[in-house]
Coordinates of C-alpha atoms in Angstrom, one line a residue:
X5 CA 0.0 0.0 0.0
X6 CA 1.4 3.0 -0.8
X7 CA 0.4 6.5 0.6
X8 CA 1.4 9.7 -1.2
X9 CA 1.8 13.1 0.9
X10 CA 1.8 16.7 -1.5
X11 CA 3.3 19.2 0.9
X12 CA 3.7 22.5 -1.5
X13 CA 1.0 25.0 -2.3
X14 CA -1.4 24.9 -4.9
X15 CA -3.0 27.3 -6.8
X16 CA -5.3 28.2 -9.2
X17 CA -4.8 29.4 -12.7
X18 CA -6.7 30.3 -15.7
X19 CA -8.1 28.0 -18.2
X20 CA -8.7 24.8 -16.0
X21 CA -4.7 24.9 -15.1
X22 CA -3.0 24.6 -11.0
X23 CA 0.6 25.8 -10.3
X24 CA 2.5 24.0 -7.9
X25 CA 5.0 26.2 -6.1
X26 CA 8.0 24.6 -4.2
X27 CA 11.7 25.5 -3.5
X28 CA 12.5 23.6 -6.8
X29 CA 10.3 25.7 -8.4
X30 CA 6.8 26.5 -10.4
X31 CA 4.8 23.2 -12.0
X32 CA 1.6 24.0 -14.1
X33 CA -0.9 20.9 -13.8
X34 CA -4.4 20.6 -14.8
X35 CA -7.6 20.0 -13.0
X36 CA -7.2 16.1 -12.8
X37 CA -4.2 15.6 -11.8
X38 CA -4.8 19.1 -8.7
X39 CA -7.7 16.9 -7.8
X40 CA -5.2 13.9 -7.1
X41 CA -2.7 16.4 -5.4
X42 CA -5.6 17.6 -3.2
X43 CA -6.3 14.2 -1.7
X44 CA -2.6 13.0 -1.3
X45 CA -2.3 13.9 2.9
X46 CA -0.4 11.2 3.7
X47 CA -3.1 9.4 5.1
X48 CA -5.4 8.0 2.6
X49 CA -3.5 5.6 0.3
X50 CA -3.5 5.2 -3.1
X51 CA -6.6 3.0 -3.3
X52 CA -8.6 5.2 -1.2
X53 CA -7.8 8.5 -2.8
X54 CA -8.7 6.5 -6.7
X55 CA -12.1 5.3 -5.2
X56 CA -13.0 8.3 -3.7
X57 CA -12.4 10.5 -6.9
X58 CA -13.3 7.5 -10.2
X59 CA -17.0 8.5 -10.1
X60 CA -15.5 11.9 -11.8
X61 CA -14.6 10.3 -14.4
X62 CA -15.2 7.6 -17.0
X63 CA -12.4 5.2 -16.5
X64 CA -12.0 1.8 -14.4
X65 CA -11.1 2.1 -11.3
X66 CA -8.3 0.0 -12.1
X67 CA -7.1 2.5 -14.8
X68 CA -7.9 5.3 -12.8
X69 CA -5.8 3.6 -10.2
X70 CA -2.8 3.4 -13.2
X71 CA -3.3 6.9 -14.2
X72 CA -2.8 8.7 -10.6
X73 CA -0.1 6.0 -9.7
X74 CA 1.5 7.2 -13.1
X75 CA 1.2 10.6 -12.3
X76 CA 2.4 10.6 -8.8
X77 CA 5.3 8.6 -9.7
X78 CA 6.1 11.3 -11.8
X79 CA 6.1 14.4 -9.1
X80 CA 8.0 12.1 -6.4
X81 CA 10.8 11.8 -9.2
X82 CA 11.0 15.6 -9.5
X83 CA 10.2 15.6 -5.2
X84 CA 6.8 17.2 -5.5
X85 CA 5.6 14.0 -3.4
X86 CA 6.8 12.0 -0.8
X87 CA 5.6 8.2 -0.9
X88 CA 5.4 6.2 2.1
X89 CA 3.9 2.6 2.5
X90 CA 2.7 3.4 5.7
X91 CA -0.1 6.0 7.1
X92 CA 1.0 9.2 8.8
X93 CA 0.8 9.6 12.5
X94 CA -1.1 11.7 15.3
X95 CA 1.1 12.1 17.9
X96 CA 0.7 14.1 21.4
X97 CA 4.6 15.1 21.6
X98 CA 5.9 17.3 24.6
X99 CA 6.4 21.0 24.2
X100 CA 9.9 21.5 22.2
X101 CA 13.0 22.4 23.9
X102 CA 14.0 25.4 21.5
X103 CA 12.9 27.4 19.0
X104 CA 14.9 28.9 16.3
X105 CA 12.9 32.4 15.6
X106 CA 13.8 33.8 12.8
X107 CA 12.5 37.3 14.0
X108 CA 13.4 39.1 10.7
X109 CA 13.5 38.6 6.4
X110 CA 15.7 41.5 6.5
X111 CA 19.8 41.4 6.2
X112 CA 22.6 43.9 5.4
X113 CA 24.6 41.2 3.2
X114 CA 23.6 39.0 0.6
X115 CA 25.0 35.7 1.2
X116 CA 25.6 33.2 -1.3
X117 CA 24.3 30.4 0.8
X118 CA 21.5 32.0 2.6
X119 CA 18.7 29.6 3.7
X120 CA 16.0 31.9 3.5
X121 CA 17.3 34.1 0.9
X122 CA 17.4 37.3 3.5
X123 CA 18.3 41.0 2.0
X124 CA 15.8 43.6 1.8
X125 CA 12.4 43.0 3.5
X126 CA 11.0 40.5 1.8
X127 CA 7.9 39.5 4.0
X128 CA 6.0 41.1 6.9
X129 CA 7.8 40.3 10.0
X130 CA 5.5 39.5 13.1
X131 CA 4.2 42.6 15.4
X132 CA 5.8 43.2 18.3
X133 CA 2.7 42.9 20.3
X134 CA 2.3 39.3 19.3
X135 CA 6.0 38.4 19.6
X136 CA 5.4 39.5 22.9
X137 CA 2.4 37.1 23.3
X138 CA 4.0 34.3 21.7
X139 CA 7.3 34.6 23.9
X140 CA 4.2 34.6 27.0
X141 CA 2.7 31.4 25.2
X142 CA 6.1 29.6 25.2
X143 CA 6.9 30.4 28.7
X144 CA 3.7 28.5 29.5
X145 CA 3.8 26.3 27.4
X146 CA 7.3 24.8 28.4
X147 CA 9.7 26.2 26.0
X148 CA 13.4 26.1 27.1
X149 CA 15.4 28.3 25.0
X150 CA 14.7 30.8 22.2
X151 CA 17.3 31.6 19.4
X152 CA 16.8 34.7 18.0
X153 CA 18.1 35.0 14.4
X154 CA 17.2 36.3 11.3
X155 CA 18.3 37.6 8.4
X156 CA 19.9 39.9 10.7
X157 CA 17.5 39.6 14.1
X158 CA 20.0 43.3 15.3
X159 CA 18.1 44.6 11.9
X160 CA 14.8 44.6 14.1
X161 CA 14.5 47.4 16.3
X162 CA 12.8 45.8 19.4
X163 CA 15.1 42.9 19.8
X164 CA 16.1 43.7 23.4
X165 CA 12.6 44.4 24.0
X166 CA 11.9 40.7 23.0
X167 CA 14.6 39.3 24.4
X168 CA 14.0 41.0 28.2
X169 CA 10.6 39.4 27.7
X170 CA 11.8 36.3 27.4
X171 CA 14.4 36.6 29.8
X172 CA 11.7 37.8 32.2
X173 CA 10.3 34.5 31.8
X174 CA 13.2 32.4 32.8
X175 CA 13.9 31.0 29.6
X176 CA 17.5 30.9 28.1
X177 CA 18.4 33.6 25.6
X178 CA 20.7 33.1 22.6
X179 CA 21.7 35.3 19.0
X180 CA 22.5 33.9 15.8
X181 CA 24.0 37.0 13.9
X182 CA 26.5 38.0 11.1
X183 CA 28.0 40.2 14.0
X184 CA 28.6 43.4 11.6
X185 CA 26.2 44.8 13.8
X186 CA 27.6 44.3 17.5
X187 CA 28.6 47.6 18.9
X188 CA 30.2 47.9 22.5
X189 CA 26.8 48.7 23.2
X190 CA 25.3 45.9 21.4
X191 CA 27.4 43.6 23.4
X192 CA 26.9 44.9 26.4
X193 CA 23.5 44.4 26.3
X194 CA 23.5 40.6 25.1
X195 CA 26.1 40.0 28.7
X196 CA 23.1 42.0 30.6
X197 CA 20.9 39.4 29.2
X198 CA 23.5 36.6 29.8
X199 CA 22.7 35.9 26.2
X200 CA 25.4 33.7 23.8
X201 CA 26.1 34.5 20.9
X202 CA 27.1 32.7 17.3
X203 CA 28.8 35.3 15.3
X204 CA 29.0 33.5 11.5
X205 CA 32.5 33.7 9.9
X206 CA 33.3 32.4 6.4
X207 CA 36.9 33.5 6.0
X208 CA 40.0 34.3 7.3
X209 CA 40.7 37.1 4.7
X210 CA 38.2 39.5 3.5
X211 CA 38.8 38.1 0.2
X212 CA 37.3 34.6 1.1
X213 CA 34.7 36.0 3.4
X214 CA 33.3 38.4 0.3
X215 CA 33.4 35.2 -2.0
X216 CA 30.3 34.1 0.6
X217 CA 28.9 36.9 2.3
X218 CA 28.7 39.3 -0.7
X219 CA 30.4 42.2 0.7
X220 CA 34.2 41.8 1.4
X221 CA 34.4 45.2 3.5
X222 CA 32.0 43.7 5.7
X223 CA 34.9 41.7 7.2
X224 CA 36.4 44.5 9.1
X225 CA 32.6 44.8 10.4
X226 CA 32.4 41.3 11.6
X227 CA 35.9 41.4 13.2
X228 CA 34.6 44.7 14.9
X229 CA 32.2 42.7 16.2
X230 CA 33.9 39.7 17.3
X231 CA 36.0 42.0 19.7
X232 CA 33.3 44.2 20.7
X233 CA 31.8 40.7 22.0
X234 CA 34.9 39.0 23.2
X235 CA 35.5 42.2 25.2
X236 CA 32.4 42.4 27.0
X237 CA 32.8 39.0 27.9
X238 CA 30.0 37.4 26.2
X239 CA 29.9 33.9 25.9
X240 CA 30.5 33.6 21.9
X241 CA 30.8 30.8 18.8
X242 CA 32.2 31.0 15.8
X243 CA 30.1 29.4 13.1
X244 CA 31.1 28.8 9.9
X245 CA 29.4 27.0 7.2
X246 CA 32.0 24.7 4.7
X247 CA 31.4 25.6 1.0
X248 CA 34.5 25.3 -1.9
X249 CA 35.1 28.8 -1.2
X250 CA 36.3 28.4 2.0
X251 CA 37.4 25.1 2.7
X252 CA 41.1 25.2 2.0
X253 CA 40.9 27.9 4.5
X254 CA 39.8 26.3 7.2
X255 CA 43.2 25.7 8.9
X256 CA 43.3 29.5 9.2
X257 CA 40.2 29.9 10.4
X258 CA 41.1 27.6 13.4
X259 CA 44.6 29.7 13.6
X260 CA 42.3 32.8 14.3
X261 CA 39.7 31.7 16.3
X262 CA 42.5 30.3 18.7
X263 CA 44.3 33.7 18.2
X264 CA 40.9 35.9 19.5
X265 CA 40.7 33.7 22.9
X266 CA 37.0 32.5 20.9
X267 CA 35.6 29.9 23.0
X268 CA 33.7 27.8 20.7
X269 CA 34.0 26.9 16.8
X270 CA 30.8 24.9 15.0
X271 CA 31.3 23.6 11.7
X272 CA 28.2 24.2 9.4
X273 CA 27.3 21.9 6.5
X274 CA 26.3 24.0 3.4
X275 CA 22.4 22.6 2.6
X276 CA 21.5 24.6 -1.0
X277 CA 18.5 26.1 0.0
X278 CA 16.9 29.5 -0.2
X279 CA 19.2 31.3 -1.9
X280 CA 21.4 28.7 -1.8
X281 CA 19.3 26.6 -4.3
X282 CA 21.0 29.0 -7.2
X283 CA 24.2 28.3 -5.5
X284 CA 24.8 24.2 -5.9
X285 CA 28.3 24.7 -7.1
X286 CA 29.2 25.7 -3.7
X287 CA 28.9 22.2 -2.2
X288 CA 31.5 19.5 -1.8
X289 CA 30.9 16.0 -1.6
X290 CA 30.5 14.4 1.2
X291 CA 34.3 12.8 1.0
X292 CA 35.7 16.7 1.2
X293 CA 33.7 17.1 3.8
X294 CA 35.0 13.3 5.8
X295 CA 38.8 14.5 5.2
X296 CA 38.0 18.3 6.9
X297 CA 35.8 16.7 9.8
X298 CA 38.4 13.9 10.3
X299 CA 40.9 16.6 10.8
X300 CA 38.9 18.7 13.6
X301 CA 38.3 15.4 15.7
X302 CA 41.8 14.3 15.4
X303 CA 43.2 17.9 16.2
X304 CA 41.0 18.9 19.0
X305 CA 43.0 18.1 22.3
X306 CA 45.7 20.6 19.8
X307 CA 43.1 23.7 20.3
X308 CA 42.2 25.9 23.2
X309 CA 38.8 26.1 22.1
X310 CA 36.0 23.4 22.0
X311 CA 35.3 22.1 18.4
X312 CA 32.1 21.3 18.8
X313 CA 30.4 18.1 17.2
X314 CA 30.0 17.1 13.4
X315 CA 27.7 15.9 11.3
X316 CA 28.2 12.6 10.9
X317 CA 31.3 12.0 13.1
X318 CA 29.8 9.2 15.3
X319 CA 31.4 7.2 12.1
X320 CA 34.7 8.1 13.5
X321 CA 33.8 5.2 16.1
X322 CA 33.1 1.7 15.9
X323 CA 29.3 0.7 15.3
X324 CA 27.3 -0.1 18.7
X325 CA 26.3 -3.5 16.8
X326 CA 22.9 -2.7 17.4
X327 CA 20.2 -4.3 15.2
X328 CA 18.1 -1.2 14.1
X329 CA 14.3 -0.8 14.7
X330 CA 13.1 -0.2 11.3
X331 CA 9.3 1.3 12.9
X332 CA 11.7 3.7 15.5
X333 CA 10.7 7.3 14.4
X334 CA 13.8 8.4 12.0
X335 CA 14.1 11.6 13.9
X336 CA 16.9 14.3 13.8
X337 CA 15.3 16.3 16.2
X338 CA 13.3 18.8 14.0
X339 CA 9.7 18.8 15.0
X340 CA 10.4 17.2 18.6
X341 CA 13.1 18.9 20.5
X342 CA 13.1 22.0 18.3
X343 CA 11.9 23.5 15.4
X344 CA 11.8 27.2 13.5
X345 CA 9.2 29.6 13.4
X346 CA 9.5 32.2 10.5
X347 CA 9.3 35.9 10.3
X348 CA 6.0 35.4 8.9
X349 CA 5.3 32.9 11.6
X350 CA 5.2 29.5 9.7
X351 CA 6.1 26.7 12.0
X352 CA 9.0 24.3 10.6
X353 CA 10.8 21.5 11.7
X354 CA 13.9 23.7 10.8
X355 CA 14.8 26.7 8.6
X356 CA 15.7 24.2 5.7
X357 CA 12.2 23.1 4.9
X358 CA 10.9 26.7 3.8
X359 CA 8.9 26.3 0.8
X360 CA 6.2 23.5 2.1
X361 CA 2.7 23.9 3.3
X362 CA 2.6 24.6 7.4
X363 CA 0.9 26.6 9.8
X364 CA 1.6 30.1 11.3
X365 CA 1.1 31.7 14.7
X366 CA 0.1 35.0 12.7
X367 CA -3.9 33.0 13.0
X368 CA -3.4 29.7 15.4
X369 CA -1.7 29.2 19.0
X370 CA 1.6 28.0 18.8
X371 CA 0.5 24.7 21.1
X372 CA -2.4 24.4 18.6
X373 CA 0.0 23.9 15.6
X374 CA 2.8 21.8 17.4
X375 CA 0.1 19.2 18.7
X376 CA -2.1 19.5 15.1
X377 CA 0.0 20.2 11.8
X378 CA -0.4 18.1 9.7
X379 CA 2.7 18.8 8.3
X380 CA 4.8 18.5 11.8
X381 CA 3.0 15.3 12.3
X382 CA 4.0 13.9 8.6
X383 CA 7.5 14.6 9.5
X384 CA 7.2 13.0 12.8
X385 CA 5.7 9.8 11.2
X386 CA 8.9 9.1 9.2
X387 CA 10.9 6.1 10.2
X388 CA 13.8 4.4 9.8
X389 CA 12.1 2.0 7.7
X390 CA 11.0 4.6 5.3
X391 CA 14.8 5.1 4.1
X392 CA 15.6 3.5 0.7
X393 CA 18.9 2.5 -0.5
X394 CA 22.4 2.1 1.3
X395 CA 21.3 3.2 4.5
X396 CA 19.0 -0.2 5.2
X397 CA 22.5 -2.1 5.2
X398 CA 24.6 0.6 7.1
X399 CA 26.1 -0.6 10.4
X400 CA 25.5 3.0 12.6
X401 CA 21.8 3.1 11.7
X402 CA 21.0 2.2 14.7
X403 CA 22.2 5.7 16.2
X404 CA 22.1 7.6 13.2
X405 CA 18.9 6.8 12.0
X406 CA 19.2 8.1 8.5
X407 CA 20.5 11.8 9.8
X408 CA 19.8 14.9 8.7
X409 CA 16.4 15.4 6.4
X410 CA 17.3 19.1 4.9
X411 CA 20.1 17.5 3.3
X412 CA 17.9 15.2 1.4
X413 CA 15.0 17.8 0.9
X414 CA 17.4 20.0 -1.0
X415 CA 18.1 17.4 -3.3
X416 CA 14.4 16.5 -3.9
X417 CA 14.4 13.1 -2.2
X418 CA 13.4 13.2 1.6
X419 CA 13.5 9.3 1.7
X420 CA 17.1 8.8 0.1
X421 CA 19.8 7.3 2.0
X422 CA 21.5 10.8 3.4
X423 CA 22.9 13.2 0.7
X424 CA 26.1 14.0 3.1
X425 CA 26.7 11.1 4.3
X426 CA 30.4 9.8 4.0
X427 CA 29.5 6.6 4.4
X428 CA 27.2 6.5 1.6
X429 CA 29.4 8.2 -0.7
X430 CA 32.1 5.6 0.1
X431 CA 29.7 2.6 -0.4
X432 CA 27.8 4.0 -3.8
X433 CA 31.7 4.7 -5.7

């Protein structure tokens, strides 16, 4: 039995015609095959969505049954539609952890890799009235930690109004910014707030950086604001995300965050997305990325800082020998311990999944959606079983469990054994 699941938006066009829109980009389809798309939720199968819609037209059931099978096969080649040979879930999950609030579109640079394509305001970001009343609802509802990040999140005006709030309500503060922005003043108020802070760094030059971020003379900004931090004694990361633009200069990189007295480093896996999508050429295969990440564990007792962990390094040790549960929930952690909310208030496993069809906080409570999108609940409902290919035979499935599912989703195949993966790389040669 095989149950199909259509999570982009579909709209209506002139003449009988539907676009499908998606982060691959626009389909035309006609008024048959929207009809099909309209019943594919991921819980009626195949059968069930062909008997409910054959008395609209002339044909068997059985070559009804051919003709949607046909056509669906068709969008899950291009990733349009997920298949499954089981029904989605319902679950009844406990509040997440964190949430990654993206609190603004808006951005001073223009980065090559951007995940949600940020520059000039693009969308309308959320009042502060109901930030305020969401930051309330998470209190209540058992939220841990909020990340505030962006675009830019210093680009929006009432940040430290938002972020006293939710201080205010014990919950743990962080910032995810470019840090061309942090000012003395800036960075004394994120130590008031005992908030951390992930500053993102590309380069060690302003030569690489601008390759990335768009703006070369924004590295002197950035450094600004790594001292401004580092100074005022705020608890800060380094993040950088590993593209072919920067990866021969990631022995530098180390050199200067060990230089600045930077407490952390994280290692970012480039995921063509957003903006990123027109960017592909920027990615390395995943054996690059094995021979970098190898490096880092082997060299981190060298550091004063802590590298902290990488994708995919648990393949670094030996297996546990562990027989996998094929029905245990493939989860990385999006949609249970955490997930992103937009600046237009869409609720997302993570950032990386902009594009499908969710739920927003600008017209339902933010419980409402976590316990009742269909959407969250699809992505909940995937498990280890539901991975094709190498990964069925792979000896650390057992703790992996398929990893990371924006890696896949940017390359159109949400079910595929994991597009980083070293391991798969190694094994498919």
């Amino acid at each position: 039995m095989l149950y199909p699941y259509f999570p982009f938006s579909l709209g209506r066009q002139a003449h009988e015609q539907f676009l499908i829109s998606s982060p691959y980009g626009e389909h035309i389809v006609n008024r048959d095959a929207a009809a099909i798309l309209q019943m594919c939720n991921g819980s009626r199968s195949l059968d069930d969505i062909a008997a409910r819609l054959q008395a609209r037209y002339d044909f068997s059931n059985a070559s009804f049954v051919a003709k949607a099978e046909t056509f669906i096969d068709s969008l899950s080649l291009k990733g349009l539609v997920w298949i499954k040979e089981k029904p989605m879930r319902w679950f009844n999950p406990p509040p997440p952890q964190t949430i990654f609030w993206e609190v603004t579109s808006r951005c001073n640079l223009q980065c090559l890799h951007c995940v949600v394509s940020a520059g000039e305001n693009t969308a309308d970001d959320l009042s502060t009235e109901r930030c305020l009343q969401l930051i309330d609802d998470w209190a209540a509802f058992g939220v841990q930690d909020i990340t505030f990040s962006g675009g830019e999140p210093l680009l929006r005006e009432d940040l430290f109004q938002l972020a006293l709030a939710a201080k205010q309500k014990n919950l743990s503060i962080s910032l995810a910014s470019n840090g061309t922005l942090i000012t003395r003043d800036v960075a004394r108020q994120c130590k008031a707030l005992d908030m951390d802070v992930q500053i993102s760094l590309d380069g060690s030059t302003a030569d690489i950086y601008g390759r990335v971020r768009g703006r070369k003379e924004a590295f002197d900004d950035v450094m600004e604001g790594i001292r401004n931090t580092l100074s005022e004694g705020v608890n800060l990361t380094i993040g950088t995300v590993l593209t072919k633009n920067n990866v021969d200069d990631i022995p530098e990189l180390l050199k200067l965050v060990q230089r600045m007295n930077i407490p952390y480093f994280r290692l970012i896996p480039f995921i063509p997305s957003g903006r990123g999508q027109h960017n592909r050429d920027l990615e390395l295969d995943p054996l690059q990325v094995k021979k970098i990440s190898e490096d880092l564990a082997a060299q981190r007792k060298m550091w004063a800082f802590t590298i902290l962990p990488l994708e995919f390094e648990l393949t670094f040790s030996a297996p546990s020998g562990e027989q996998p549960d094929m029905t245990r929930p493939s989860e990385c952690g999006g949609a249970v311990h955490y997930c992103t909310v937009t600046p237009t208030g869409e609720v997302l496993p993570c950032h990386y999944f902009e594009g499908v069809v969710t739920d927003s906080v600008r017209n339902r409570s933010f419980s409402d959606i976590w316990r009742n999108s269909r959407f969250l609940n699809y992505f909940r409902s995937i498990e280890v079983g539901d991975i094709k290919g190498y990964c069925h035979e792979c000896e650390w499935l057992s703790t992996c469990r398929g990893g990371c599912k924006a890696a896949n989703f940017s390359h159109r195949d949400l079910f595929q054994s994991n597009a980083h993966c070293w391991v798969v790389r190694e094994n498919q040669r």
